[in-house]
PDB file of C-alpha atoms in Angstrom:
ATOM      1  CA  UNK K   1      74.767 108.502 100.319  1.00  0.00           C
ATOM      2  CA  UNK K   2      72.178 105.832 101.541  1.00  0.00           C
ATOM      3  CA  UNK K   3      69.037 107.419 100.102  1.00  0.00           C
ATOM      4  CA  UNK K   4      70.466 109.597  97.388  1.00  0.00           C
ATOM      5  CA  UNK K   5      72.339 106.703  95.805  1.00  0.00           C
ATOM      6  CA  UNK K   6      70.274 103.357  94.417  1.00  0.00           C
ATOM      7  CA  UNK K   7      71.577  99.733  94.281  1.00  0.00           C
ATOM      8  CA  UNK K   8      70.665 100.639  90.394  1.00  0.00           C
ATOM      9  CA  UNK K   9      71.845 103.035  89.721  1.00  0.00           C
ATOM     10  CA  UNK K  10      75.539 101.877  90.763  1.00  0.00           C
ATOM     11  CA  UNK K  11      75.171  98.579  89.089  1.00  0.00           C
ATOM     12  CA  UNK K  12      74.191 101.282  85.987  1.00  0.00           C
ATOM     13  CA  UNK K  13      77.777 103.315  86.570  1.00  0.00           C
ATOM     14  CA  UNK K  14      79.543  99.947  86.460  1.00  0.00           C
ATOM     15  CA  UNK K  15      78.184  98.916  83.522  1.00  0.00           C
ATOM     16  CA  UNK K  16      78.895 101.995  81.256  1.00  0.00           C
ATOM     17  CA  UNK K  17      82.472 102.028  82.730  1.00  0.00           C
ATOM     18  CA  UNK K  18      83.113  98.534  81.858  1.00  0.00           C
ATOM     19  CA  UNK K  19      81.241  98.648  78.460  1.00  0.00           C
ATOM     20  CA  UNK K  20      82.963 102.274  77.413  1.00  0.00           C
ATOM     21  CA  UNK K  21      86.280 101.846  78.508  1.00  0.00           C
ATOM     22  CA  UNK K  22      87.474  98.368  79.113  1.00  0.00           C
ATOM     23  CA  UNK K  23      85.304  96.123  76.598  1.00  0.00           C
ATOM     24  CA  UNK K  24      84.087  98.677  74.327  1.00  0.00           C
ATOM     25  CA  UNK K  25      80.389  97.022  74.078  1.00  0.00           C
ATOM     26  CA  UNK K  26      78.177  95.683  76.935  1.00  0.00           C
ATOM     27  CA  UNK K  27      77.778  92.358  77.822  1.00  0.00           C
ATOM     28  CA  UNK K  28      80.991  91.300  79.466  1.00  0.00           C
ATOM     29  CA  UNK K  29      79.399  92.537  83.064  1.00  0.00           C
ATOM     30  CA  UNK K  30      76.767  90.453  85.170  1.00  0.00           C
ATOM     31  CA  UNK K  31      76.268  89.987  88.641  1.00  0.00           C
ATOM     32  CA  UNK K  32      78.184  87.591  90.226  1.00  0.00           C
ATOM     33  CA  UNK K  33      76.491  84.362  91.323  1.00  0.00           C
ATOM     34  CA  UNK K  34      77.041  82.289  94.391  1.00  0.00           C
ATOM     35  CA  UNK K  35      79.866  82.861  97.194  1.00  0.00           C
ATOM     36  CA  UNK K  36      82.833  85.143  96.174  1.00  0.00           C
ATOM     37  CA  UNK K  37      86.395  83.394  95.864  1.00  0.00           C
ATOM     38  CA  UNK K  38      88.673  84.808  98.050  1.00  0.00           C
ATOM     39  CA  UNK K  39      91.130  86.816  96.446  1.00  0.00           C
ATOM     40  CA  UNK K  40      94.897  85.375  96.971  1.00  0.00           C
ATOM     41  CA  UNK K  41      96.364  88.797  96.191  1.00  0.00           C
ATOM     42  CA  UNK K  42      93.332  91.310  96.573  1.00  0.00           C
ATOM     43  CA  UNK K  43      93.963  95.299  94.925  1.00  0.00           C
ATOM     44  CA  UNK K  44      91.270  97.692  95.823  1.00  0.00           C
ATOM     45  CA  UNK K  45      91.450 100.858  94.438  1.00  0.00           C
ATOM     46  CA  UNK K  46      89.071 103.905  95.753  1.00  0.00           C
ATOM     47  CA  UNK K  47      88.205 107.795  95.629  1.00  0.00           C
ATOM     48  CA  UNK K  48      86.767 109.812  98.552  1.00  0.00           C
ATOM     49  CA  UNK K  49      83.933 112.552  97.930  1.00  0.00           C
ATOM     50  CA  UNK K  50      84.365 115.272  99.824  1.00  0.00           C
ATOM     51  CA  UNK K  51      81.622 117.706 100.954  1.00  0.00           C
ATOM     52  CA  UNK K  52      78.242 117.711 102.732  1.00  0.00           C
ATOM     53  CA  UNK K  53      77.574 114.366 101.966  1.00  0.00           C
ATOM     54  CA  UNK K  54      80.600 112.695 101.978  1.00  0.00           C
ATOM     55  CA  UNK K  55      81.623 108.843 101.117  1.00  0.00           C
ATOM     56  CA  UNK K  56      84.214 106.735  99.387  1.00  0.00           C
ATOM     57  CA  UNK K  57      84.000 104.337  96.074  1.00  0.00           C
ATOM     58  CA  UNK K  58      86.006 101.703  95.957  1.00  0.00           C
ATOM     59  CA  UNK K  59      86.572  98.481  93.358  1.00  0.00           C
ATOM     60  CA  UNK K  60      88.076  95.604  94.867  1.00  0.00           C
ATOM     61  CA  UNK K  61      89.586  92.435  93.117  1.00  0.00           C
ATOM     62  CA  UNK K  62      92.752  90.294  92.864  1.00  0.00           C
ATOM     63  CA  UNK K  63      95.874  91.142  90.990  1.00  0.00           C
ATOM     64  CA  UNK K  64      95.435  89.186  88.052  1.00  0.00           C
ATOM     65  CA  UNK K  65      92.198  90.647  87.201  1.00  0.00           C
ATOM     66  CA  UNK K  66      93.119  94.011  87.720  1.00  0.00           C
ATOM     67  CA  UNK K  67      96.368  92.863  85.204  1.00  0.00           C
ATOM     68  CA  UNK K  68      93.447  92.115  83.224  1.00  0.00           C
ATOM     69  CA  UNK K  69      91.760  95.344  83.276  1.00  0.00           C
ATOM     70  CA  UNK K  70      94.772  97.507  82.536  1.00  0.00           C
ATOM     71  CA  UNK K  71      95.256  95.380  79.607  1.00  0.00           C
ATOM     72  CA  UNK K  72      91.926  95.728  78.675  1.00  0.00           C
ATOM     73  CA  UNK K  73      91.760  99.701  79.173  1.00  0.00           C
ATOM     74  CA  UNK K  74      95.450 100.319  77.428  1.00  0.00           C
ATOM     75  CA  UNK K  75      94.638  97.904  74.477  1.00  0.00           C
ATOM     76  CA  UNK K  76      97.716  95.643  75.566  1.00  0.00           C
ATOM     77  CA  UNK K  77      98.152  92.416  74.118  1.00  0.00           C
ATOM     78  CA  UNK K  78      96.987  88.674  76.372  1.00  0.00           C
ATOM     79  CA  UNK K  79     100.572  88.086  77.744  1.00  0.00           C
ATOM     80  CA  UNK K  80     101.646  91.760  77.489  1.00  0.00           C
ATOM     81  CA  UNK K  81     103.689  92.601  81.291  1.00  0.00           C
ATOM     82  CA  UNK K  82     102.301  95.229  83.017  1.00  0.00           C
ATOM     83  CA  UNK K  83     103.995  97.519  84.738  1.00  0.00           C
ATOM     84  CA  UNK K  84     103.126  98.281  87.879  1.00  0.00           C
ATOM     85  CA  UNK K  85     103.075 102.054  87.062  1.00  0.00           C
ATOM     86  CA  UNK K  86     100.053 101.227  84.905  1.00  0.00           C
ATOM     87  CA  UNK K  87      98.707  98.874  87.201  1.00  0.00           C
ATOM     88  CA  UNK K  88      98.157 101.679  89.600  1.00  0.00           C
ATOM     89  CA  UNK K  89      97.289 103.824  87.183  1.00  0.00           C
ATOM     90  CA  UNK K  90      94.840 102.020  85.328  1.00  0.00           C
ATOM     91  CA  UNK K  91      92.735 100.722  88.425  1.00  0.00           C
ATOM     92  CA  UNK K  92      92.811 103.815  89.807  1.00  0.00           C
ATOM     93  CA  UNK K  93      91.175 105.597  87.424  1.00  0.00           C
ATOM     94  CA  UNK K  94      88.497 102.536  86.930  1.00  0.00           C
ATOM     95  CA  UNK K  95      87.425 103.234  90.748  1.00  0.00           C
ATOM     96  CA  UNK K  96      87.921 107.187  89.332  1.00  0.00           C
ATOM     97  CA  UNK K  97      85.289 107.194  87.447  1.00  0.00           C
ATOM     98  CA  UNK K  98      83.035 104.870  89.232  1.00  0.00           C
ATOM     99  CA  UNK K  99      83.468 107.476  92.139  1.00  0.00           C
ATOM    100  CA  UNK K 100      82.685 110.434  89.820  1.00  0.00           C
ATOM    101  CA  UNK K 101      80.096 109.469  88.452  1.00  0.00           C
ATOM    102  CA  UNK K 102      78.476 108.231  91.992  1.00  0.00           C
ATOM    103  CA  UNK K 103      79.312 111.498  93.493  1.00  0.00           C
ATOM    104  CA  UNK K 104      77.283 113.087  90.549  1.00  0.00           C
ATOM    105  CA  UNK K 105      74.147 111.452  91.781  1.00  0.00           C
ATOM    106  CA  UNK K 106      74.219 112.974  95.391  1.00  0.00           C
ATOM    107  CA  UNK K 107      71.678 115.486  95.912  1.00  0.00           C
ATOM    108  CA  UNK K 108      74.859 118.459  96.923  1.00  0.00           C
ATOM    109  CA  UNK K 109      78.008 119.063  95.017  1.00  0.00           C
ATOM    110  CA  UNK K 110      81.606 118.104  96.714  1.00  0.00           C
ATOM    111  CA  UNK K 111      84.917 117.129  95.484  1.00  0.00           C
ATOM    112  CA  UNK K 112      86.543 114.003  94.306  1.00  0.00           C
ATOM    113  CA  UNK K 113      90.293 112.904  96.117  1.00  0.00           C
ATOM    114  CA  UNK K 114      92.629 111.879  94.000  1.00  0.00           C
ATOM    115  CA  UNK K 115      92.316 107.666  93.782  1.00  0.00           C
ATOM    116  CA  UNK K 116      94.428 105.516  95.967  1.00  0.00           C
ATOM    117  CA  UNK K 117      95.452 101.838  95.394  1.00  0.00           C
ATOM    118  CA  UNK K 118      96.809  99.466  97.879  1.00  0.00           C
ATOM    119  CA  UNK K 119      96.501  95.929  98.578  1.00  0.00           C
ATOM    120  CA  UNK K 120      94.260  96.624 101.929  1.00  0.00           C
ATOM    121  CA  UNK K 121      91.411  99.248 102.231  1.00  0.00           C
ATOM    122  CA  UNK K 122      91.730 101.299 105.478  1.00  0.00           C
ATOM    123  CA  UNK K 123      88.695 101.456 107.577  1.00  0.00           C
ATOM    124  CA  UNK K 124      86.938 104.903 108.630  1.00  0.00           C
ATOM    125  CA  UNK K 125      85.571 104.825 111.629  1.00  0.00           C
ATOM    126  CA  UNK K 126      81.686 105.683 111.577  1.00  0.00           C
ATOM    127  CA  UNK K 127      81.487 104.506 108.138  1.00  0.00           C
ATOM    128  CA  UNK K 128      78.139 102.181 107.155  1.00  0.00           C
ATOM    129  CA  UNK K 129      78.563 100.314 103.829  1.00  0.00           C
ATOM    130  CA  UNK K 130      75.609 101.646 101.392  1.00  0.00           C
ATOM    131  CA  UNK K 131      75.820  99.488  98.665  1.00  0.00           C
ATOM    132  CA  UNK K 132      78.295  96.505  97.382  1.00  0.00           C
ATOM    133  CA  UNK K 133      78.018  95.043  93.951  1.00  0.00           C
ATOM    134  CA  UNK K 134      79.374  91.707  93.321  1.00  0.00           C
ATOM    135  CA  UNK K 135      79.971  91.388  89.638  1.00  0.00           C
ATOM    136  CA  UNK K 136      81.447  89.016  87.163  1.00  0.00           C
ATOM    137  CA  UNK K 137      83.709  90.223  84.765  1.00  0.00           C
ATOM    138  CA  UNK K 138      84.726  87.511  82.289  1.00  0.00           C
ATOM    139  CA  UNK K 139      84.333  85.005  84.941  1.00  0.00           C
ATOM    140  CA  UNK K 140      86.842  87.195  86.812  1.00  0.00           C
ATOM    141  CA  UNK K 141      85.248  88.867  90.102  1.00  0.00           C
ATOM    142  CA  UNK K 142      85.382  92.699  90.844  1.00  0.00           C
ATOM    143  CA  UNK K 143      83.070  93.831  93.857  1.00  0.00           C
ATOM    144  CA  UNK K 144      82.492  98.181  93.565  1.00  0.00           C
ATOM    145  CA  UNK K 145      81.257  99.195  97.193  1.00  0.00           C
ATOM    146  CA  UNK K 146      80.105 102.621  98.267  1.00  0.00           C
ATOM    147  CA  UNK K 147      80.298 103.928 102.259  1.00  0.00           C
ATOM    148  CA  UNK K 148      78.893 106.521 103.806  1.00  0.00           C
ATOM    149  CA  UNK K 149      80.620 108.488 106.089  1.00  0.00           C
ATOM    150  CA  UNK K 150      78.846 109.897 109.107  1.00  0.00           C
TER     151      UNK K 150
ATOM    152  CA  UNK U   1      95.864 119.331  64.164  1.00  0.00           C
ATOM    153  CA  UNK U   2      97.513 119.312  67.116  1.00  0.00           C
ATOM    154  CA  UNK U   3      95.789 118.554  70.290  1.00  0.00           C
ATOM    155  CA  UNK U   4      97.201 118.636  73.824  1.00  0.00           C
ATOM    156  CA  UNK U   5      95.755 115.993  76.424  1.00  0.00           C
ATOM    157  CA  UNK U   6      95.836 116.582  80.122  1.00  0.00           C
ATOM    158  CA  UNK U   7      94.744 113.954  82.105  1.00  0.00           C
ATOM    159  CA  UNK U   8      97.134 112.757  85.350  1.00  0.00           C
ATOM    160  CA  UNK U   9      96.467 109.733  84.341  1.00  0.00           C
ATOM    161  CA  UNK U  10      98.705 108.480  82.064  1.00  0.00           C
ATOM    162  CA  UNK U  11      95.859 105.548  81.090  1.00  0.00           C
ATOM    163  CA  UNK U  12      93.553 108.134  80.398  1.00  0.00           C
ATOM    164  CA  UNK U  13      96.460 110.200  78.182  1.00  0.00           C
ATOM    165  CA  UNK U  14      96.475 107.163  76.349  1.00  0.00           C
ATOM    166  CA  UNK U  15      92.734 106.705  75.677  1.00  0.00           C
ATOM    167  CA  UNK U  16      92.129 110.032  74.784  1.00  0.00           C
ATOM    168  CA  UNK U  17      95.500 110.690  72.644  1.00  0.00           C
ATOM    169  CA  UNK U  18      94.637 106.796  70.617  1.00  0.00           C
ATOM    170  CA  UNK U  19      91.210 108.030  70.214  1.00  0.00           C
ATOM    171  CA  UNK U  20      92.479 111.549  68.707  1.00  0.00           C
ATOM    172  CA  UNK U  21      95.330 109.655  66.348  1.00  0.00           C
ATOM    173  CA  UNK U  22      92.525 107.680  64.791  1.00  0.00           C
ATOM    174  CA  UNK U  23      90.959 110.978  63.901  1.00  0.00           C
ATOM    175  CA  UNK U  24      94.190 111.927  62.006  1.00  0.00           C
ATOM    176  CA  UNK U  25      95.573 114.961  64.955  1.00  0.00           C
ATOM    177  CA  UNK U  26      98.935 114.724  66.513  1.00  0.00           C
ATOM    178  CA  UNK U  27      98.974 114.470  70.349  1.00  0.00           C
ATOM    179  CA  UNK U  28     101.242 116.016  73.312  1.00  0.00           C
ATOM    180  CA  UNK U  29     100.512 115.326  76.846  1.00  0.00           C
ATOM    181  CA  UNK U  30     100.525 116.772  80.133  1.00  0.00           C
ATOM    182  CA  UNK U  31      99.967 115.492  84.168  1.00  0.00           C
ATOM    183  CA  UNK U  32      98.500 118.429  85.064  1.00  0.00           C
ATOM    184  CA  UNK U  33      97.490 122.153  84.018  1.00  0.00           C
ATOM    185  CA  UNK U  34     100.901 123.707  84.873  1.00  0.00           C
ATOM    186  CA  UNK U  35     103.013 121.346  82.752  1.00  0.00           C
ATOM    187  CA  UNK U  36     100.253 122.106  79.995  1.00  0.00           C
ATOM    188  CA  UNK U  37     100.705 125.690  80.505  1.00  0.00           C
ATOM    189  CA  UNK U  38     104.526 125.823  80.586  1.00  0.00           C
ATOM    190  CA  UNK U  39     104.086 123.787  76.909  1.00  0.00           C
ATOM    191  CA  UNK U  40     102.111 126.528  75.624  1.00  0.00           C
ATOM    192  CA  UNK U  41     104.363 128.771  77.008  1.00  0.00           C
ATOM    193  CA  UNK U  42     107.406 127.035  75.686  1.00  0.00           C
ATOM    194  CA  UNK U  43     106.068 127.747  72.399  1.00  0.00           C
ATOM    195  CA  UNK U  44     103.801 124.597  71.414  1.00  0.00           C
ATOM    196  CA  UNK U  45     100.874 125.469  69.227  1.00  0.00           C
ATOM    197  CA  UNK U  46      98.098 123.548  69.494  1.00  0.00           C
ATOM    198  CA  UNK U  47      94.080 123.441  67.831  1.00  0.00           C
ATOM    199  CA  UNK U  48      92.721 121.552  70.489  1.00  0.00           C
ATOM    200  CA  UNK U  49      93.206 120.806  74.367  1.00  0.00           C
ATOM    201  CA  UNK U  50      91.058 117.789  76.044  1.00  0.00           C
ATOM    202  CA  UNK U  51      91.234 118.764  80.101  1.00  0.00           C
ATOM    203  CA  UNK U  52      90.769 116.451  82.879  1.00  0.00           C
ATOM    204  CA  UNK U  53      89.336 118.236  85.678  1.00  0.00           C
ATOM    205  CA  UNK U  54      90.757 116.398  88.825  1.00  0.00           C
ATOM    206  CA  UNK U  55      94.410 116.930  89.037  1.00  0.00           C
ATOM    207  CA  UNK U  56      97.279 117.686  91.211  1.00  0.00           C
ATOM    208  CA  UNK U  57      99.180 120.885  90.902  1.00  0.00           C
ATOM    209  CA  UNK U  58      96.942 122.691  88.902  1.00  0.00           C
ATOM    210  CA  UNK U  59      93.103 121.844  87.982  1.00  0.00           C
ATOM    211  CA  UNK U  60      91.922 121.414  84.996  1.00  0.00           C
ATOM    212  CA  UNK U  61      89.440 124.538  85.519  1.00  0.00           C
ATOM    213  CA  UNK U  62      91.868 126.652  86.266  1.00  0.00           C
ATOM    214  CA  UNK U  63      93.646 125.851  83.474  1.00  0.00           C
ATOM    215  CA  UNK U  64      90.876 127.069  81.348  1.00  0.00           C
ATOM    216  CA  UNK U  65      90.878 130.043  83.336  1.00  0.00           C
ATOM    217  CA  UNK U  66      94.466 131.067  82.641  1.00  0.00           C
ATOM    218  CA  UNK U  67      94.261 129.826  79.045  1.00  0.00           C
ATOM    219  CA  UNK U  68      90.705 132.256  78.007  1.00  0.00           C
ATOM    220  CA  UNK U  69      92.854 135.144  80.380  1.00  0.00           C
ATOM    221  CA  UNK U  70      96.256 135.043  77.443  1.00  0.00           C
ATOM    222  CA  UNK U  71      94.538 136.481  73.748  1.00  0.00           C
ATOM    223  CA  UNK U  72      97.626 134.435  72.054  1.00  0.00           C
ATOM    224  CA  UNK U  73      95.882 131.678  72.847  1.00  0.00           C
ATOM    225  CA  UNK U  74      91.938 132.631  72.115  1.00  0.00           C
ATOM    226  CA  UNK U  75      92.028 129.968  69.352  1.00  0.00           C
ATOM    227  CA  UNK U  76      92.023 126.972  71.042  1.00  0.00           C
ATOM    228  CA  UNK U  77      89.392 124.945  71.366  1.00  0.00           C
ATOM    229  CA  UNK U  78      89.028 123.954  75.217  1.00  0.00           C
ATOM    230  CA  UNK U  79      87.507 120.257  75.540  1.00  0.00           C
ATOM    231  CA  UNK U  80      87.034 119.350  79.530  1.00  0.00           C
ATOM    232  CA  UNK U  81      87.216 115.421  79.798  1.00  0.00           C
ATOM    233  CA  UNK U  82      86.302 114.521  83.393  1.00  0.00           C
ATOM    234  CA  UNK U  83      83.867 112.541  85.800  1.00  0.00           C
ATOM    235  CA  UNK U  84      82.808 116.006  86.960  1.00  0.00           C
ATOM    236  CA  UNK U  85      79.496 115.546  85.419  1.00  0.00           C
ATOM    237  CA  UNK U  86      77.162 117.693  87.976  1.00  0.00           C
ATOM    238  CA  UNK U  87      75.189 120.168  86.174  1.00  0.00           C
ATOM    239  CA  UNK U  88      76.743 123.143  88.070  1.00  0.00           C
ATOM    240  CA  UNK U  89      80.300 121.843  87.049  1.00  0.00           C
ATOM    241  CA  UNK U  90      79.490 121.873  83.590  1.00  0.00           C
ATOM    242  CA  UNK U  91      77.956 125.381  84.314  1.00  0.00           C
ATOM    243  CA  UNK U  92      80.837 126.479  85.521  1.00  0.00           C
ATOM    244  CA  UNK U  93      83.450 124.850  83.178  1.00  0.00           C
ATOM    245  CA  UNK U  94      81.312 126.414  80.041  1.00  0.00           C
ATOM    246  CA  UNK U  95      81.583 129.773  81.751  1.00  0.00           C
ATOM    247  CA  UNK U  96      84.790 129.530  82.194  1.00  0.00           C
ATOM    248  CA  UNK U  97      85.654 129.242  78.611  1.00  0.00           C
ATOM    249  CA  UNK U  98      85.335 125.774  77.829  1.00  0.00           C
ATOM    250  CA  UNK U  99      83.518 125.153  74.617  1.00  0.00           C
ATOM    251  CA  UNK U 100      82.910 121.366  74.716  1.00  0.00           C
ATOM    252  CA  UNK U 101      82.486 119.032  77.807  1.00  0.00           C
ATOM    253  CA  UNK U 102      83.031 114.902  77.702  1.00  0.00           C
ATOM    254  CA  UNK U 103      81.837 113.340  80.879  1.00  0.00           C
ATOM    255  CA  UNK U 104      84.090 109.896  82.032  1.00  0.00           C
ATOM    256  CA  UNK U 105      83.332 106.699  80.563  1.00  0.00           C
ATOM    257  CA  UNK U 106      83.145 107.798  76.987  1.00  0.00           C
ATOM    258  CA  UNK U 107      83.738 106.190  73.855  1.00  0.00           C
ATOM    259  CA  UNK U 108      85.725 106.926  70.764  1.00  0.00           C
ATOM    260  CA  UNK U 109      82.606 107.780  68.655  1.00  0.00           C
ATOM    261  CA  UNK U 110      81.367 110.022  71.843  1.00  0.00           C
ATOM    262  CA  UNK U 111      85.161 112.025  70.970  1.00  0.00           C
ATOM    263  CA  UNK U 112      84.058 112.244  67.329  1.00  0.00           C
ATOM    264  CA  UNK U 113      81.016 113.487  68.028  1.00  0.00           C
ATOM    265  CA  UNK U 114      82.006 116.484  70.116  1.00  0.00           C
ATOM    266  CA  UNK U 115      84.735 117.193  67.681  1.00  0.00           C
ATOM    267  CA  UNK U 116      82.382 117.373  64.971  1.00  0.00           C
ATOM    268  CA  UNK U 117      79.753 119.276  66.973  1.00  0.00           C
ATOM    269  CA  UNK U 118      82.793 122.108  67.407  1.00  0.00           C
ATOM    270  CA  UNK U 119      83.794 121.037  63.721  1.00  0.00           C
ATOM    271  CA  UNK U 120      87.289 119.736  63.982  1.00  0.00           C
ATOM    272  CA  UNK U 121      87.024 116.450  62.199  1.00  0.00           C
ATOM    273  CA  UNK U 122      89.370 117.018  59.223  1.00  0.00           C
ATOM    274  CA  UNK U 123      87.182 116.491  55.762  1.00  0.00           C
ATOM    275  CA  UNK U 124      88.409 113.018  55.092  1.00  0.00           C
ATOM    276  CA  UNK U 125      87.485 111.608  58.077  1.00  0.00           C
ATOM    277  CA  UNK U 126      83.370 112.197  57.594  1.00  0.00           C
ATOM    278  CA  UNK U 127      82.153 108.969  56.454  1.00  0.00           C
TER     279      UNK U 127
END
């Protein structure tokens, strides 16, 4: 996905997710500046595209911003619990469409997996990282990275 | 109006149904294209379904399939909502026998506006 996909045009995809779904104007996304903190209890969540060019999408963060999120995307209240049915559900989806709409950039059609969240992202061996977006969400960090597989 | 909304995710059921509630319709949901086929089945009338693409079980494609293949149900109005936004999808989806398609992120005005374009937006809800 190397040369199909631009820096960009990923940063673009983020931005419309975020500003559509979760904040419902832009603004609230920027790139993150300086060193990353490192996340106490990271969540990445991720999606697979299947097919002759073939990759994975993935939006990593820590716990309490992807709390955030789901709050943000269910319009839940500040101290509103969530459940960690809609945790899963919620961030998965956010890396969902991220990976959809990456996938619809590549040159040849595939298929999307179904999205997967876990609190480590497994490695595939032969994969070379393409592109990885540090952003700031609120002050909050959320880093969307695309591999290709080979 | 009635409109059923099949997404397998249940954060996307929610988006979709709050954004149809607004617009005055009354919402069921499914996970997937089977449980939305055994509602119709069970008897359920609805105006409207808004299809996810991407789901276990049964795909939201070939939901539209089965749905455009049963005459008691020609009068639906088939709405895919995915991230399945390749031209040849849509292509495909359209040919199929979907009459509107919403491509992941969207907004609540973006759900209007297809709703209006296939002219389901009750009377009292045109500004």
């Amino acid at each position: 996905m190397t040369a199909a996909v631009e820096h960009d045009q990923v940063y673009a995809i983020a931005e419309e997710v975020f500003s559509a779904m979760i904040d419902g104007e832009p603004g609230y996304l920027r790139p993150w500046d300086g060193e990353l903190p490192v996340a106490a209890e990271p969540l990445v969540a991720w999606v697979d595209v299947h097919g002759e060019l073939a990759g994975r999408a993935a939006v990593t963060t820590d716990l309490e911003t992807a709390h955030e999120l789901t709050r943000a995307l269910l319009g839940m209240g500040a101290d509103e619990p969530v459940g960690p049915e809609d945790l899963n559900d919620a961030f998965g989806e956010v890396a969902n469409v991220v990976g959809g709409n990456v996938k619809a950039l590549l040159p040849t059609q595939g298929s999307l997996s179904l999205p997967v969240v876990a609190t480590v992202l497994p490695e595939v061996p032969g994969t070379s990282l393409t592109h990885e977006l540090r952003l700031d969400w609120r002050g909050r960090s959320i880093v969307v990275v695309v591999w290709l597989f080979q | 109006m009635r409109a059923l909304v099949i997404d397998d995710s249940r954060t996307m059921r929610r988006i979709v149904s709050a954004a149809l509630e607004e617009l005055g319709f009354t919402t069921l949901q499914a996970g997937d294209g089977q449980q939305a086929l055994d509602l119709l089945e069970s008897g359920e009338e609805v105006d409207l379904a808004c299809i996810d693409w991407n789901m276990p079980v049964m795909d939201g494609l070939t939901f539209v399939t089965r749905v455009r293949a049963n005459s008691a149900w020609r009068d639906i109005t088939l709405m895919m909502v995915t991230t399945e936004s390749e031209h040849g999808q849509i292509v495909r989806a359209l040919a199929a026998g979907a009459h509107e398609y919403l491509i992941k992120p969207f907004t609540p005005d973006a759900i209007r506006d297809k709703l209006d374009l296939l002219g389901l937006i009750p009377a009292e809800e045109h500004v």
